[in-house]
Amino acid sequence: GEKLSKQTQAAAVDPAGGSAVLVSAMQFLGHEVPVDLRNAPLADFWPWAFDNWSLARVPAERAIFPGGAAL
């Protein structure tokens, strides 16, 4: 039930998961990721993510992220 942060000693995102892990996180946070980026290299994913991030899209209600972490 805590936020994910270094302060709460949350585990870091595994970089070996590549863009698939980040796609899941972005979708959980209300951002629809284009199909062609869902398995793209991180170098292609990050520019899209920075350009398309919007706090307004993040759901206002708390939920459980796949894997069990509460957000």
mmCIF file of N, CA and C in Angstrom:
data_model
loop_
_atom_site.group_PDB
_atom_site.id
_atom_site.type_symbol
_atom_site.label_atom_id
_atom_site.label_comp_id
_atom_site.label_asym_id
_atom_site.label_seq_id
_atom_site.Cartn_x
_atom_site.Cartn_y
_atom_site.Cartn_z
ATOM 1 N N GLY A 1 0.798 -1.204 0.000
ATOM 2 C CA GLY A 1 0.000 0.000 0.000
ATOM 3 C C GLY A 1 0.835 1.260 0.000
ATOM 4 N N GLU A 2 2.131 1.169 -0.257
ATOM 5 C CA GLU A 2 2.986 2.353 -0.275
ATOM 6 C C GLU A 2 3.376 2.698 -1.700
ATOM 7 N N LYS A 3 3.811 3.941 -1.877
ATOM 8 C CA LYS A 3 4.301 4.346 -3.193
ATOM 9 C C LYS A 3 5.591 3.598 -3.511
ATOM 10 N N LEU A 4 5.872 3.466 -4.800
ATOM 11 C CA LEU A 4 7.115 2.838 -5.214
ATOM 12 C C LEU A 4 8.193 3.910 -5.273
ATOM 13 N N SER A 5 9.189 3.785 -4.416
ATOM 14 C CA SER A 5 10.261 4.770 -4.391
ATOM 15 C C SER A 5 11.468 4.196 -3.674
ATOM 16 N N LYS A 6 12.598 4.882 -3.825
ATOM 17 C CA LYS A 6 13.795 4.464 -3.097
ATOM 18 C C LYS A 6 13.566 4.614 -1.598
ATOM 19 N N GLN A 7 12.780 5.607 -1.208
ATOM 20 C CA GLN A 7 12.506 5.875 0.199
ATOM 21 C C GLN A 7 11.833 4.680 0.873
ATOM 22 N N THR A 8 10.981 3.965 0.142
ATOM 23 C CA THR A 8 10.295 2.798 0.708
ATOM 24 C C THR A 8 11.009 1.501 0.342
ATOM 25 N N GLN A 9 12.214 1.628 -0.217
ATOM 26 C CA GLN A 9 13.052 0.496 -0.602
ATOM 27 C C GLN A 9 12.375 -0.417 -1.622
ATOM 28 N N ALA A 10 11.621 0.191 -2.535
ATOM 29 C CA ALA A 10 10.982 -0.567 -3.609
ATOM 30 C C ALA A 10 12.050 -1.103 -4.553
ATOM 31 N N ALA A 11 11.808 -2.278 -5.082
ATOM 32 C CA ALA A 11 12.747 -2.870 -6.033
ATOM 33 C C ALA A 11 12.775 -2.048 -7.314
ATOM 34 N N ALA A 12 13.941 -1.928 -7.904
ATOM 35 C CA ALA A 12 14.090 -1.202 -9.166
ATOM 36 C C ALA A 12 13.498 -2.019 -10.305
ATOM 37 N N VAL A 13 13.112 -1.334 -11.370
ATOM 38 C CA VAL A 13 12.653 -2.015 -12.574
ATOM 39 C C VAL A 13 13.851 -2.731 -13.179
ATOM 40 N N ASP A 14 13.672 -3.980 -13.531
ATOM 41 C CA ASP A 14 14.758 -4.777 -14.102
ATOM 42 C C ASP A 14 15.004 -4.346 -15.545
ATOM 43 N N PRO A 15 16.179 -3.768 -15.840
ATOM 44 C CA PRO A 15 16.439 -3.329 -17.207
ATOM 45 C C PRO A 15 16.465 -4.464 -18.217
ATOM 46 N N ALA A 16 16.660 -5.699 -17.755
ATOM 47 C CA ALA A 16 16.655 -6.845 -18.662
ATOM 48 C C ALA A 16 15.264 -7.075 -19.249
ATOM 49 N N GLY A 17 14.228 -6.524 -18.602
ATOM 50 C CA GLY A 17 12.862 -6.656 -19.100
ATOM 51 C C GLY A 17 12.607 -5.819 -20.334
ATOM 52 N N GLY A 18 13.530 -4.898 -20.637
ATOM 53 C CA GLY A 18 13.395 -4.059 -21.816
ATOM 54 C C GLY A 18 12.139 -3.213 -21.795
ATOM 55 N N SER A 19 11.684 -2.859 -22.970
ATOM 56 C CA SER A 19 10.530 -1.969 -23.080
ATOM 57 C C SER A 19 9.234 -2.633 -22.630
ATOM 58 N N ALA A 20 9.162 -3.964 -22.616
ATOM 59 C CA ALA A 20 7.926 -4.644 -22.211
ATOM 60 C C ALA A 20 7.517 -4.265 -20.789
ATOM 61 N N VAL A 21 8.475 -4.154 -19.890
ATOM 62 C CA VAL A 21 8.184 -3.767 -18.509
ATOM 63 C C VAL A 21 7.672 -2.331 -18.469
ATOM 64 N N LEU A 22 8.320 -1.458 -19.216
ATOM 65 C CA LEU A 22 7.906 -0.052 -19.227
ATOM 66 C C LEU A 22 6.562 0.131 -19.916
ATOM 67 N N VAL A 23 6.289 -0.668 -20.930
ATOM 68 C CA VAL A 23 4.982 -0.617 -21.596
ATOM 69 C C VAL A 23 3.891 -0.973 -20.600
ATOM 70 N N SER A 24 4.104 -2.011 -19.817
ATOM 71 C CA SER A 24 3.119 -2.406 -18.801
ATOM 72 C C SER A 24 2.887 -1.282 -17.795
ATOM 73 N N ALA A 25 3.957 -0.660 -17.362
ATOM 74 C CA ALA A 25 3.828 0.440 -16.399
ATOM 75 C C ALA A 25 3.087 1.622 -17.017
ATOM 76 N N MET A 26 3.427 1.975 -18.254
ATOM 77 C CA MET A 26 2.750 3.096 -18.911
ATOM 78 C C MET A 26 1.263 2.807 -19.103
ATOM 79 N N GLN A 27 0.931 1.583 -19.487
ATOM 80 C CA GLN A 27 -0.480 1.231 -19.662
ATOM 81 C C GLN A 27 -1.210 1.273 -18.327
ATOM 82 N N PHE A 28 -0.586 0.787 -17.275
ATOM 83 C CA PHE A 28 -1.184 0.836 -15.941
ATOM 84 C C PHE A 28 -1.448 2.282 -15.531
ATOM 85 N N LEU A 29 -0.576 3.176 -15.976
ATOM 86 C CA LEU A 29 -0.705 4.591 -15.633
ATOM 87 C C LEU A 29 -1.533 5.368 -16.653
ATOM 88 N N GLY A 30 -2.331 4.658 -17.453
ATOM 89 C CA GLY A 30 -3.311 5.298 -18.318
ATOM 90 C C GLY A 30 -2.829 5.742 -19.676
ATOM 91 N N HIS A 31 -1.671 5.273 -20.109
ATOM 92 C CA HIS A 31 -1.104 5.674 -21.392
ATOM 93 C C HIS A 31 -1.140 4.500 -22.369
ATOM 94 N N GLU A 32 -1.816 4.675 -23.480
ATOM 95 C CA GLU A 32 -1.887 3.633 -24.500
ATOM 96 C C GLU A 32 -0.627 3.711 -25.355
ATOM 97 N N VAL A 33 0.125 2.630 -25.347
ATOM 98 C CA VAL A 33 1.387 2.569 -26.079
ATOM 99 C C VAL A 33 1.134 1.998 -27.471
ATOM 100 N N PRO A 34 1.647 2.656 -28.512
ATOM 101 C CA PRO A 34 1.462 2.133 -29.869
ATOM 102 C C PRO A 34 2.014 0.705 -29.999
ATOM 103 N N VAL A 35 1.335 -0.098 -30.773
ATOM 104 C CA VAL A 35 1.710 -1.500 -30.951
ATOM 105 C C VAL A 35 3.163 -1.640 -31.402
ATOM 106 N N ASP A 36 3.611 -0.787 -32.313
ATOM 107 C CA ASP A 36 4.974 -0.914 -32.834
ATOM 108 C C ASP A 36 6.051 -0.583 -31.806
ATOM 109 N N LEU A 37 5.679 -0.011 -30.661
ATOM 110 C CA LEU A 37 6.660 0.289 -29.609
ATOM 111 C C LEU A 37 6.652 -0.729 -28.478
ATOM 112 N N ARG A 38 5.714 -1.645 -28.484
ATOM 113 C CA ARG A 38 5.569 -2.565 -27.351
ATOM 114 C C ARG A 38 6.740 -3.518 -27.192
ATOM 115 N N ASN A 39 7.468 -3.802 -28.239
ATOM 116 C CA ASN A 39 8.666 -4.647 -28.154
ATOM 117 C C ASN A 39 9.882 -3.944 -28.737
ATOM 118 N N ALA A 40 9.793 -2.634 -28.826
ATOM 119 C CA ALA A 40 10.873 -1.849 -29.425
ATOM 120 C C ALA A 40 12.061 -1.747 -28.467
ATOM 121 N N PRO A 41 13.227 -1.482 -29.006
ATOM 122 C CA PRO A 41 14.387 -1.224 -28.140
ATOM 123 C C PRO A 41 14.122 0.000 -27.256
ATOM 124 N N LEU A 42 14.743 0.032 -26.102
ATOM 125 C CA LEU A 42 14.548 1.149 -25.181
ATOM 126 C C LEU A 42 14.887 2.487 -25.826
ATOM 127 N N ALA A 43 15.873 2.499 -26.698
ATOM 128 C CA ALA A 43 16.257 3.737 -27.378
ATOM 129 C C ALA A 43 15.114 4.308 -28.213
ATOM 130 N N ASP A 44 14.212 3.467 -28.673
ATOM 131 C CA ASP A 44 13.034 3.926 -29.422
ATOM 132 C C ASP A 44 11.865 4.241 -28.495
ATOM 133 N N PHE A 45 11.773 3.500 -27.401
ATOM 134 C CA PHE A 45 10.648 3.666 -26.483
ATOM 135 C C PHE A 45 10.728 4.973 -25.703
ATOM 136 N N TRP A 46 11.910 5.313 -25.151
ATOM 137 C CA TRP A 46 12.041 6.476 -24.268
ATOM 138 C C TRP A 46 11.608 7.792 -24.907
ATOM 139 N N PRO A 47 12.014 8.102 -26.134
ATOM 140 C CA PRO A 47 11.552 9.375 -26.707
ATOM 141 C C PRO A 47 10.030 9.468 -26.791
ATOM 142 N N TRP A 48 9.389 8.353 -27.171
ATOM 143 C CA TRP A 48 7.919 8.351 -27.222
ATOM 144 C C TRP A 48 7.346 8.590 -25.822
ATOM 145 N N ALA A 49 7.899 7.900 -24.830
ATOM 146 C CA ALA A 49 7.389 8.018 -23.458
ATOM 147 C C ALA A 49 7.507 9.451 -22.935
ATOM 148 N N PHE A 50 8.650 10.090 -23.159
ATOM 149 C CA PHE A 50 8.829 11.473 -22.701
ATOM 150 C C PHE A 50 7.874 12.419 -23.413
ATOM 151 N N ASP A 51 7.697 12.231 -24.700
ATOM 152 C CA ASP A 51 6.828 13.118 -25.477
ATOM 153 C C ASP A 51 5.345 12.922 -25.174
ATOM 154 N N ASN A 52 4.961 11.749 -24.704
ATOM 155 C CA ASN A 52 3.540 11.437 -24.529
ATOM 156 C C ASN A 52 3.080 11.340 -23.085
ATOM 157 N N TRP A 53 3.990 11.516 -22.138
ATOM 158 C CA TRP A 53 3.603 11.423 -20.726
ATOM 159 C C TRP A 53 2.632 12.538 -20.368
ATOM 160 N N SER A 54 1.580 12.182 -19.646
ATOM 161 C CA SER A 54 0.613 13.163 -19.169
ATOM 162 C C SER A 54 0.098 12.728 -17.806
ATOM 163 N N LEU A 55 0.329 13.545 -16.799
ATOM 164 C CA LEU A 55 -0.172 13.248 -15.461
ATOM 165 C C LEU A 55 -1.698 13.182 -15.452
ATOM 166 N N ALA A 56 -2.341 13.917 -16.332
ATOM 167 C CA ALA A 56 -3.804 13.922 -16.408
ATOM 168 C C ALA A 56 -4.366 12.545 -16.784
ATOM 169 N N ARG A 57 -3.569 11.708 -17.442
ATOM 170 C CA ARG A 57 -4.044 10.371 -17.837
ATOM 171 C C ARG A 57 -3.944 9.342 -16.716
ATOM 172 N N VAL A 58 -3.187 9.644 -15.685
ATOM 173 C CA VAL A 58 -2.993 8.689 -14.591
ATOM 174 C C VAL A 58 -4.301 8.560 -13.818
ATOM 175 N N PRO A 59 -4.789 7.325 -13.639
ATOM 176 C CA PRO A 59 -6.044 7.135 -12.909
ATOM 177 C C PRO A 59 -5.958 7.701 -11.487
ATOM 178 N N ALA A 60 -7.040 8.289 -11.041
ATOM 179 C CA ALA A 60 -7.067 8.902 -9.714
ATOM 180 C C ALA A 60 -7.206 7.862 -8.607
ATOM 181 N N GLU A 61 -7.718 6.684 -8.934
ATOM 182 C CA GLU A 61 -7.934 5.652 -7.922
ATOM 183 C C GLU A 61 -6.714 4.761 -7.782
ATOM 184 N N ARG A 62 -6.471 4.296 -6.557
ATOM 185 C CA ARG A 62 -5.372 3.368 -6.313
ATOM 186 C C ARG A 62 -5.715 2.014 -6.906
ATOM 187 N N ALA A 63 -4.700 1.294 -7.321
ATOM 188 C CA ALA A 63 -4.894 -0.028 -7.899
ATOM 189 C C ALA A 63 -3.670 -0.882 -7.610
ATOM 190 N N ILE A 64 -3.790 -2.153 -7.908
ATOM 191 C CA ILE A 64 -2.671 -3.079 -7.742
ATOM 192 C C ILE A 64 -2.046 -3.313 -9.110
ATOM 193 N N PHE A 65 -0.763 -3.008 -9.212
ATOM 194 C CA PHE A 65 -0.010 -3.217 -10.449
ATOM 195 C C PHE A 65 0.228 -4.708 -10.603
ATOM 196 N N PRO A 66 0.166 -5.232 -11.815
ATOM 197 C CA PRO A 66 0.485 -6.644 -12.014
ATOM 198 C C PRO A 66 1.844 -6.960 -11.399
ATOM 199 N N GLY A 67 1.887 -7.919 -10.537
ATOM 200 C CA GLY A 67 3.102 -8.228 -9.800
ATOM 201 C C GLY A 67 2.923 -7.922 -8.327
ATOM 202 N N GLY A 68 1.823 -7.258 -7.990
ATOM 203 C CA GLY A 68 1.465 -7.084 -6.588
ATOM 204 C C GLY A 68 1.749 -5.748 -5.946
ATOM 205 N N ALA A 69 2.416 -4.826 -6.602
ATOM 206 C CA ALA A 69 2.724 -3.553 -5.978
ATOM 207 C C ALA A 69 1.508 -2.647 -6.022
ATOM 208 N N ALA A 70 1.182 -2.025 -4.905
ATOM 209 C CA ALA A 70 0.061 -1.090 -4.845
ATOM 210 C C ALA A 70 0.515 0.277 -5.301
ATOM 211 N N LEU A 71 -0.292 0.917 -6.128
ATOM 212 C CA LEU A 71 0.008 2.275 -6.564
ATOM 213 C C LEU A 71 -1.163 3.173 -6.230
#
